[in-house]
Rosetta silent file (secondary structure, phi, psi, omega in degrees, C-alpha in Angstrom):
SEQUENCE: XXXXXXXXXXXXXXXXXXXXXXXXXXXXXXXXXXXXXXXXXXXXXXXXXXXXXXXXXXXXXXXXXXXXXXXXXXXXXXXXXXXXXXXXXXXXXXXXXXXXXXXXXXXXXXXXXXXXXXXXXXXXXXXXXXXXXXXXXXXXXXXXXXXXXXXXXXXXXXXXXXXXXXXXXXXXXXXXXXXXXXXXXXXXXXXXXXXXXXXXXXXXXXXXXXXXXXXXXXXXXXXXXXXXXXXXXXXXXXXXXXXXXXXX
SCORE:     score description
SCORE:     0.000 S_00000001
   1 L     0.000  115.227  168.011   93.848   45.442  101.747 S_00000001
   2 L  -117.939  142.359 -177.764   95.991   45.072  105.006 S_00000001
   3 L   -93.922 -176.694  151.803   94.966   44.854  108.243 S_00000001
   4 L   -28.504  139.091  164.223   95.833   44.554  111.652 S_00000001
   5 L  -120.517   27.999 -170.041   98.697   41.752  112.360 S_00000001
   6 L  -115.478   36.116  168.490   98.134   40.504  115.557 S_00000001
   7 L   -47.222  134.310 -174.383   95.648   37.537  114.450 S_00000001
   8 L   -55.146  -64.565 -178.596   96.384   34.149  115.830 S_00000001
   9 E   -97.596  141.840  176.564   96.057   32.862  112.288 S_00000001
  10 E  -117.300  139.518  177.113   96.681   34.920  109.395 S_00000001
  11 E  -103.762  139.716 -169.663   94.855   34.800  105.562 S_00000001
  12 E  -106.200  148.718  178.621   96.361   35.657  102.853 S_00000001
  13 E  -134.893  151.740  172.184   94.312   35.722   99.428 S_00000001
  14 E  -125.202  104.930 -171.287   96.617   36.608   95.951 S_00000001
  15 L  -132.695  124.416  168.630   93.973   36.817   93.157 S_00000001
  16 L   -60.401  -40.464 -175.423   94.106   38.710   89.727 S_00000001
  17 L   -68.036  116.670  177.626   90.125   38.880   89.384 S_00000001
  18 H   -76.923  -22.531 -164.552   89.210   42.093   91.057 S_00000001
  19 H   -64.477  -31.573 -159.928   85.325   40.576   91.302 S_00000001
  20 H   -64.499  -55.814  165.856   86.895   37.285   92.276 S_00000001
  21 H   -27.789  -51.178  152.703   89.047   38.569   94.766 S_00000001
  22 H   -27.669  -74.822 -165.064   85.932   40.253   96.192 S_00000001
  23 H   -53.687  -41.239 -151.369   83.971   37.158   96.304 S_00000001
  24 H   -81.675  -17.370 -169.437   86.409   35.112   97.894 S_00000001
  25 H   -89.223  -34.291 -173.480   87.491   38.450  100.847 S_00000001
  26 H   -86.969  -12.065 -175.637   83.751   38.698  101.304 S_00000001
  27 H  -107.023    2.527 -173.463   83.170   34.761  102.204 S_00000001
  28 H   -97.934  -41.278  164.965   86.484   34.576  103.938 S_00000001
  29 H   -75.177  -18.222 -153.768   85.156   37.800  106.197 S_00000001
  30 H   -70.066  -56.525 -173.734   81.612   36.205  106.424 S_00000001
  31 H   -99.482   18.000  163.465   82.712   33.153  108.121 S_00000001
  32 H  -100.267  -25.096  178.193   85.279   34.247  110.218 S_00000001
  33 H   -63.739  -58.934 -168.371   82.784   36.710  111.894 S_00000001
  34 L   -50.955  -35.663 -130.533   79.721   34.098  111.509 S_00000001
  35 L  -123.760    0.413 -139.843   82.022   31.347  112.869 S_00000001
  36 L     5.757   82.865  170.482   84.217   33.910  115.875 S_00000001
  37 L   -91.603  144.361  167.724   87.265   32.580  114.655 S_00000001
  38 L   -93.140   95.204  164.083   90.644   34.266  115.856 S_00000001
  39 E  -148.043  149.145 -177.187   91.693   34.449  112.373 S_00000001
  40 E  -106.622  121.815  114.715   92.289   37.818  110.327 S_00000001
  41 E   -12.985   93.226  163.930   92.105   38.507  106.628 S_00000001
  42 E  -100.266   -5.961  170.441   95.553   40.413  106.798 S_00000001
  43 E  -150.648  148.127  175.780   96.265   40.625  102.743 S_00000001
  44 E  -176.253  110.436 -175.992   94.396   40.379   99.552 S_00000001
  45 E  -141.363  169.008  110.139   95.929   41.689   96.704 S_00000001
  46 L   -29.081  -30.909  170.155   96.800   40.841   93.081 S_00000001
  47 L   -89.165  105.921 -168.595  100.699   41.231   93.348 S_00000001
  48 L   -78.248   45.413  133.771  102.230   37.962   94.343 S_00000001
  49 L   -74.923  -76.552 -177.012  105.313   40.405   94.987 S_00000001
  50 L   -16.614  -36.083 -173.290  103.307   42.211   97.629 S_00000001
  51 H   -87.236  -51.785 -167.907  102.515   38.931   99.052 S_00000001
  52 H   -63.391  -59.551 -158.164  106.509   37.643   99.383 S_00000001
  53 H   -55.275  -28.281 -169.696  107.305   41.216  100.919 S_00000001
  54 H   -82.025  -38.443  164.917  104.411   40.843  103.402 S_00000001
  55 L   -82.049   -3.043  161.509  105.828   37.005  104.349 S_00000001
  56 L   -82.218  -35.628  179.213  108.887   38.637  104.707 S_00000001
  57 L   -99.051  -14.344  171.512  108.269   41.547  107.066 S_00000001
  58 L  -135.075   79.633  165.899  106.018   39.235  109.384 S_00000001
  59 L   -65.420  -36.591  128.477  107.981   36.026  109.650 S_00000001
  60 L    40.522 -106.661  129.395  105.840   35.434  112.943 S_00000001
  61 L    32.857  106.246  146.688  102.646   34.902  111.279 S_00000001
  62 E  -110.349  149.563 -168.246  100.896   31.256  110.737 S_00000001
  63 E  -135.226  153.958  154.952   99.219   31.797  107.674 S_00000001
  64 E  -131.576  152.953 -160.958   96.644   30.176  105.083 S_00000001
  65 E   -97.639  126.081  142.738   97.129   30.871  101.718 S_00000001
  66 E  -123.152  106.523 -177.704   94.611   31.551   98.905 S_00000001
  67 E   -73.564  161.404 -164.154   96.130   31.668   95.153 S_00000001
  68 E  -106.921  137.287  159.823   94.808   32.272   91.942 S_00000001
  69 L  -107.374  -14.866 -175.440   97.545   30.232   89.578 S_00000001
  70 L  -101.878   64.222 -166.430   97.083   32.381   86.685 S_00000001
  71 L   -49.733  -42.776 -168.250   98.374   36.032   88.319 S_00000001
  72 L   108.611    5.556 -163.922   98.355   38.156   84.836 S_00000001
  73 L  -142.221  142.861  156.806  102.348   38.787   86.203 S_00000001
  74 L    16.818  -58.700  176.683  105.514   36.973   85.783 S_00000001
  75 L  -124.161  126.590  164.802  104.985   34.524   88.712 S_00000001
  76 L  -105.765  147.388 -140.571  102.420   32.670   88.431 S_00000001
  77 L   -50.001  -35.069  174.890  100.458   31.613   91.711 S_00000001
  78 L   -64.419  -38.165  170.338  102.338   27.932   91.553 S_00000001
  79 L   -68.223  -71.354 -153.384  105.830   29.982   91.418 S_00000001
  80 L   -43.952  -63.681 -167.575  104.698   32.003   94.343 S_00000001
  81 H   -60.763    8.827  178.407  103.671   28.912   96.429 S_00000001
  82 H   -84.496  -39.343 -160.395  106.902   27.599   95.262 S_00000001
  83 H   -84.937  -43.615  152.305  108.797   31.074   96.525 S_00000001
  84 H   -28.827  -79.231 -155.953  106.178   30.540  100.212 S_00000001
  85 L   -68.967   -2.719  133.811  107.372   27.497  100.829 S_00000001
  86 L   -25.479 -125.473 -157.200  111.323   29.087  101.444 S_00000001
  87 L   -17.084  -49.431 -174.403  109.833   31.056  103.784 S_00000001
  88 L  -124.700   79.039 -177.698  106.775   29.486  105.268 S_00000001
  89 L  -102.804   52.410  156.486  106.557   25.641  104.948 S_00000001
  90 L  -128.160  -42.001  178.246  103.786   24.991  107.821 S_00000001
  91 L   -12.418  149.180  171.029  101.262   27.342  105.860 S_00000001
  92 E  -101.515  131.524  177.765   98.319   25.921  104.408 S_00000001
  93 E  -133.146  126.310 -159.025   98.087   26.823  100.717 S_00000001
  94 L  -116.529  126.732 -172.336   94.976   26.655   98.564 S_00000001
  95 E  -115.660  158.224 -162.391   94.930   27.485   94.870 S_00000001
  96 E  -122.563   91.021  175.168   91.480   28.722   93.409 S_00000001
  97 E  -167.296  171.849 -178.278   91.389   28.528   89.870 S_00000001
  98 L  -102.704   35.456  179.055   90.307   27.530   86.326 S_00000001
  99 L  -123.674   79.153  153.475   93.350   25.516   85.607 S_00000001
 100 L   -48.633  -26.922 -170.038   92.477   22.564   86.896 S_00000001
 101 L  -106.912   23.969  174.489   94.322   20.602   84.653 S_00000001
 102 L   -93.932  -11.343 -170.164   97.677   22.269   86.616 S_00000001
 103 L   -59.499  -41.719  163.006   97.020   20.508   89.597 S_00000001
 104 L   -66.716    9.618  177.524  100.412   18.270   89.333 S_00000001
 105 H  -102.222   19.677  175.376  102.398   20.774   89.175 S_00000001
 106 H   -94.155  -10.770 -177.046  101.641   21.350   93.065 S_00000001
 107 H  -106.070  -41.231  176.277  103.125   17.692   93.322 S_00000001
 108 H   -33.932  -69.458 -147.715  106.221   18.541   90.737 S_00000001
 109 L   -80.395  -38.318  168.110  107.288   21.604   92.813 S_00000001
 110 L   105.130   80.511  170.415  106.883   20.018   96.213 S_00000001
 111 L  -117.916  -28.304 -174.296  104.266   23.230   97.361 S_00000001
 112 L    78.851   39.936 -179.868  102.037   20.460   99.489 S_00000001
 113 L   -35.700  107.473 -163.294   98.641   21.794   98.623 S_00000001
 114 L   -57.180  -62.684 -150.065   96.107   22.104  100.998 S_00000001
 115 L  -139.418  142.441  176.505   93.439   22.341   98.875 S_00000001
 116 E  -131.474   84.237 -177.289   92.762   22.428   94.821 S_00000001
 117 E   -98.505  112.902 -155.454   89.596   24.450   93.927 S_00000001
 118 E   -87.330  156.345 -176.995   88.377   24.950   90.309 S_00000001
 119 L  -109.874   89.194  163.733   86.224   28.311   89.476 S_00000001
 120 L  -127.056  -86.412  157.498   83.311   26.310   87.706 S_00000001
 121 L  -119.809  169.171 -149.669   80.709   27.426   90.225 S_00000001
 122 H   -56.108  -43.365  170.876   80.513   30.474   92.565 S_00000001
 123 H   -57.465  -50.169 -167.402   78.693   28.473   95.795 S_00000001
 124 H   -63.490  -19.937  148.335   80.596   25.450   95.398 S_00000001
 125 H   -38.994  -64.670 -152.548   83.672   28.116   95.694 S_00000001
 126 H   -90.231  -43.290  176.733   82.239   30.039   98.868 S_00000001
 127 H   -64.631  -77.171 -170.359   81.535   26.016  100.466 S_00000001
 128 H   -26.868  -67.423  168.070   84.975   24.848   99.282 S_00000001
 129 H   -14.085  -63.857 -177.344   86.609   28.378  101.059 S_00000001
 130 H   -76.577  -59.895  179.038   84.975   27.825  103.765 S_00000001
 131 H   -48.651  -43.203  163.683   85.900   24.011  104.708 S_00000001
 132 H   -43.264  -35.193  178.771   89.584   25.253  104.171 S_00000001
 133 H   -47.549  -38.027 -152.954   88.785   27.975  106.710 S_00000001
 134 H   -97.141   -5.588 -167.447   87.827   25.437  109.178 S_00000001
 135 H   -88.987  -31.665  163.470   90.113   22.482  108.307 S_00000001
 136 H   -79.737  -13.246  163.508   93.262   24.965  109.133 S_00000001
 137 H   -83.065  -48.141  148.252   91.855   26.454  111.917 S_00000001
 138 H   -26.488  -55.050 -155.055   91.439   23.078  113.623 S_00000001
 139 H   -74.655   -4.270 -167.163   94.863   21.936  112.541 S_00000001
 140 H   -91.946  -48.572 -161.058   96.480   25.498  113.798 S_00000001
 141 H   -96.818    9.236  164.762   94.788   24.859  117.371 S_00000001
 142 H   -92.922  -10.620 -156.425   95.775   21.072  117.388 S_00000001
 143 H  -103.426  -12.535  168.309   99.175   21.788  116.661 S_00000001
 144 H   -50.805  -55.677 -164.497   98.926   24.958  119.140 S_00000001
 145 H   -70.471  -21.040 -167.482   97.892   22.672  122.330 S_00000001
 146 H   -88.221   -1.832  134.453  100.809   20.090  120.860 S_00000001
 147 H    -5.865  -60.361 -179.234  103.405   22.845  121.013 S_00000001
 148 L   -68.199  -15.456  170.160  102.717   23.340  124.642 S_00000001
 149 L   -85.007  106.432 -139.544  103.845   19.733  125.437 S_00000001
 150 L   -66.865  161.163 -177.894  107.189   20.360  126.721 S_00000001
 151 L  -153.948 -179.086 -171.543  109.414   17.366  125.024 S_00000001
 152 L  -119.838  126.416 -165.423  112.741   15.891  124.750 S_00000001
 153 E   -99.617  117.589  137.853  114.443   16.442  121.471 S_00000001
 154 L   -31.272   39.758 -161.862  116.220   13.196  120.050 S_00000001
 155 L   -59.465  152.450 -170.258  118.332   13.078  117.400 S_00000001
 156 E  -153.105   88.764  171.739  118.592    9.317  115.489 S_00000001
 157 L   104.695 -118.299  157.806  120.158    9.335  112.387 S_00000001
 158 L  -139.626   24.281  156.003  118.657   12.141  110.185 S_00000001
 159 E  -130.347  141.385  175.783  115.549   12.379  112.037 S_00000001
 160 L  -116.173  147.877 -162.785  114.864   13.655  115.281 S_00000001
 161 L  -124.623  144.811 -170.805  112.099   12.679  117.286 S_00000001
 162 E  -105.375  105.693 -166.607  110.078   14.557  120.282 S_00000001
 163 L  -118.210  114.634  160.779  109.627   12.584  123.310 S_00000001
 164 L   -19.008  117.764  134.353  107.150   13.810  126.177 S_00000001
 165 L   -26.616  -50.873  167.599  108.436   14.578  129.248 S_00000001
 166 L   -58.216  -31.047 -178.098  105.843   13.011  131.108 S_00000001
 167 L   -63.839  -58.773 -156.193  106.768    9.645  128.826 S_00000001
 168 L   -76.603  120.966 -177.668  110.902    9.869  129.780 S_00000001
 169 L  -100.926  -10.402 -160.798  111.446    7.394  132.889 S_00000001
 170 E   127.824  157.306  177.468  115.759    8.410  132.794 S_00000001
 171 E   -99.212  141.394  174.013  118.702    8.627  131.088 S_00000001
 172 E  -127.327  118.098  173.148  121.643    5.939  130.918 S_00000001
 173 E   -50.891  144.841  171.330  124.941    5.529  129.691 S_00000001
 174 L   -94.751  167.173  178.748  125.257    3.442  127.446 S_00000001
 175 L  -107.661   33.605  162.889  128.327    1.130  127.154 S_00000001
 176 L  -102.131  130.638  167.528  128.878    2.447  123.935 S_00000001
 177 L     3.761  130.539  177.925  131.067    5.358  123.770 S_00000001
 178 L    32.763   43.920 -176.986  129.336    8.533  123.964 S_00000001
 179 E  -115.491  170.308  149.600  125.773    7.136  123.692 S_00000001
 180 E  -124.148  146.252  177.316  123.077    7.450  126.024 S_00000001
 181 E  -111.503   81.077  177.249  119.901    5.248  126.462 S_00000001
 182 E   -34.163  123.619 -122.631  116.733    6.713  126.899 S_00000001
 183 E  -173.805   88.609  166.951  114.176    4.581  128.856 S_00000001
 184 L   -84.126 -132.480  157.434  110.606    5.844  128.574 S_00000001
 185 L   -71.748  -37.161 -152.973  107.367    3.713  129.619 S_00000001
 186 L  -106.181  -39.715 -161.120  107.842    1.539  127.002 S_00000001
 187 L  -157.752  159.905 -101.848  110.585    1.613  125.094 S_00000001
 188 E  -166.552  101.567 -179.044  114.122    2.165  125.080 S_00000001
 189 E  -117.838  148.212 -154.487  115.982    4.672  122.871 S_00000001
 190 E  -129.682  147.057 -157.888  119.913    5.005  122.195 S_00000001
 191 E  -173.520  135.844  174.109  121.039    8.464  120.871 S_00000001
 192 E   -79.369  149.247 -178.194  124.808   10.026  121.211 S_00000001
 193 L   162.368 -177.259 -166.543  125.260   12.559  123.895 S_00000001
 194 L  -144.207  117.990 -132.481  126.703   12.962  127.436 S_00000001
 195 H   -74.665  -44.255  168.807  124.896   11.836  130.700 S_00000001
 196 H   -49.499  -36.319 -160.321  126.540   15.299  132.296 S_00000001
 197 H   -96.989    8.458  174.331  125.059   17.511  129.841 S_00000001
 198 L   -61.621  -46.575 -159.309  120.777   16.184  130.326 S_00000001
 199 L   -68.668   -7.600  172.677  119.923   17.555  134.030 S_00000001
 200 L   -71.938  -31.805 -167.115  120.374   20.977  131.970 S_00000001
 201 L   -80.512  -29.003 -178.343  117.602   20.508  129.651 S_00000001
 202 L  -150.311  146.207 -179.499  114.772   20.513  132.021 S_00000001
 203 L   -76.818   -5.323  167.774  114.199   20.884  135.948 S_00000001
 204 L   -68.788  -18.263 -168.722  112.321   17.393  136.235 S_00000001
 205 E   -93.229  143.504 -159.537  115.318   15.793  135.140 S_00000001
 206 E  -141.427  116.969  164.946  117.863   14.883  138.414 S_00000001
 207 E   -99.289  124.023 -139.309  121.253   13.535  137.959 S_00000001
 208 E  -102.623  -37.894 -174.582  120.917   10.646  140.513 S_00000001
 209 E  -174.013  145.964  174.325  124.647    8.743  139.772 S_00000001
 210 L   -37.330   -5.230  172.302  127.602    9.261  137.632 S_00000001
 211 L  -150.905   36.974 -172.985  125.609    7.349  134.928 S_00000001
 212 E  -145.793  137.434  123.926  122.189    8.204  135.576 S_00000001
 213 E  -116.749  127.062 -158.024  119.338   10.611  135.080 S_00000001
 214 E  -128.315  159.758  168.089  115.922   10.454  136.032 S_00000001
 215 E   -95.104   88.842  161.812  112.636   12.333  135.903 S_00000001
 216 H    25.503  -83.098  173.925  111.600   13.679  139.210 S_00000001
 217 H   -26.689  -52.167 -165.536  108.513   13.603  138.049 S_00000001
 218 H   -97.441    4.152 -159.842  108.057    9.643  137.007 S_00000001
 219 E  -137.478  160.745 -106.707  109.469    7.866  140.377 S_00000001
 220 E  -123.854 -111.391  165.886  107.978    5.687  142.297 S_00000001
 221 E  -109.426  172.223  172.575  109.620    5.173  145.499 S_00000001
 222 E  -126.892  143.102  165.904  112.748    5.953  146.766 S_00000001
 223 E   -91.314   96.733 -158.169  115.101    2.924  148.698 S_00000001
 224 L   -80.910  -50.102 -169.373  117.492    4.881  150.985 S_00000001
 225 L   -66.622  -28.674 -177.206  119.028    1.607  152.650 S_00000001
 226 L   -93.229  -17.814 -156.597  119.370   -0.146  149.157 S_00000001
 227 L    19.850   81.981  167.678  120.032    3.450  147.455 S_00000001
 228 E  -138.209  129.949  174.821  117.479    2.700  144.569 S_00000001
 229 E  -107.592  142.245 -170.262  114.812    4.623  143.031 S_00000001
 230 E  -105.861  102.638  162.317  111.834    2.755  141.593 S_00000001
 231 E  -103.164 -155.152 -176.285  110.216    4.585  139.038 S_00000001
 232 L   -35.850  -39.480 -158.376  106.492    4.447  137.653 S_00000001
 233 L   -92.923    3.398 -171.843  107.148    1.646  135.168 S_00000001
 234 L   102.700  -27.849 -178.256  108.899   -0.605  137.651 S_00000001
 235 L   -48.182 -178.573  179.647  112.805    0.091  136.208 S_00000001
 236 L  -153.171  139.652  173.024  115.065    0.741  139.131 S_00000001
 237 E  -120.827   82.242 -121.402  117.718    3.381  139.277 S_00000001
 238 E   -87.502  155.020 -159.964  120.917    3.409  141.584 S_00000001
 239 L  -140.922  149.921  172.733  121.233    6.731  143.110 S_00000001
 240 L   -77.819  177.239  169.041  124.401    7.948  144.987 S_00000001
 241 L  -113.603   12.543  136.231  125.019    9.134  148.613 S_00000001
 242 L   -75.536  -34.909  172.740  125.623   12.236  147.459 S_00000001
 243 H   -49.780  -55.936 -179.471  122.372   12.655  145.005 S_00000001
 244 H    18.315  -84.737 -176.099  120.452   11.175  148.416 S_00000001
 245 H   -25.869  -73.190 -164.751  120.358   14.753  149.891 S_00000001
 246 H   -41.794  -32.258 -179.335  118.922   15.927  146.551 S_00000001
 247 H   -88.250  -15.664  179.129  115.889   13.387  146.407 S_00000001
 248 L   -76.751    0.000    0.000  115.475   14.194  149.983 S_00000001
């Protein structure tokens, strides 16, 4: 069955069982209506192909998943979420089944299982279903409002880290070679890059002096006679007689 696709979130269910399939499409519409969720049922088939082609033609799409592990086909529901996570790895994926004693191989493959529900009985199924419904629908509108928090991206290392805008007091050369020092409320970060290329990234950001940028946004006062800006946290930040105008 396909639907519509322009659901915030969308569920997918891949089940062999046509009654099962049934049960689980009828408690999956029950409680998105009972519950107004903007979430869609947009697939529920039997063919985990049908299901890759369908993550394929709407890369878009946040989705939660629910598999069967025992398809009846080739790939079985643990390959598929294996072949999903290429494609999608923020999905939530739930497997439904009476192989229960399969449940490591969701740790083996690296699929990150949301959820592991055995088919011993049919309520505890339709309850189970349902808490997934609502435990992914939360985390899809927590991660929606954090999305919206515009940030500074950081690389350190091999990881990069997302620092608030509202947080970031200015940028500093550092006096190591091509570094910069980041200087939030708190804390102090060191990161390679080049003090010309920040005031690009956002329009709160102001380059202030040949080794400085600060966030608009964050300062304090400005000292025209000392030409120093004071921001929120107390730091102080030498400003130019050309920037001047610009803070002016």
């Amino acid at each position: 069955m396909k639907r519509g696709e322009g659901c915030m979130l969308s569920v997918i269910v891949c089940e062999d069982d046509p009654k099962q399939r049934e049960r689980i499409e009828t408690t999956i519409k029950n409680y998105l209506m009972i519950e107004d969720l903007d979430m869609e049922l947009t697939l529920s088939t039997g063919n985990p192909e049908e299901v890759m082609e369908h993550v394929k033609a709407n890369q878009n799409q946040i989705r939660l998943y629910f598999f069967d592990v025992d398809l009846q086909h080739e790939m079985s529901g643990i390959a598929l979420a294996y072949e999903i996570r290429k494609l999608d790895n923020v999905g939530k994926i739930v497997f439904v089944t009476t192989h229960g004693e399969m449940s490591y191989l969701t740790f083996t493959y690296k699929i990150e299982a949301m959820d592991y529900i055995i088919k011993d009985i049919p309520e505890e199924i339709d309850r189970r279903v349902r808490e997934c419904i609502n435990v992914a629908h939360q985390r899809y509108l927590s991660d929606s409002v954090s999305s919206k928090v515009k940030s500074f991206k950081v690389k350190m290392g091999d990881t990069v880290r997302s620092i608030p805008y509202d947080e970031i007091m200015f940028f500093e050369s550092s006096t190591v070679p091509h570094k910069l020092i980041l200087h939030t409320e708190t804390r102090e970060l060191e990161f390679y890059g080049a003090i010309r290329d920040i005031e690009a990234n956002d329009e709160c950001l102001y380059r202030c002096h040949k080794s400085f940028v600060v966030n608009k946004n964050n300062i304090k006062t400005v000292n025209k006679r000392l030409r120093e800006i004071e921001m929120t946290n107390g730091e102080t930040v030498l400003v130019s007689v050309r920037a001047m105008r610009g803070l002016n």
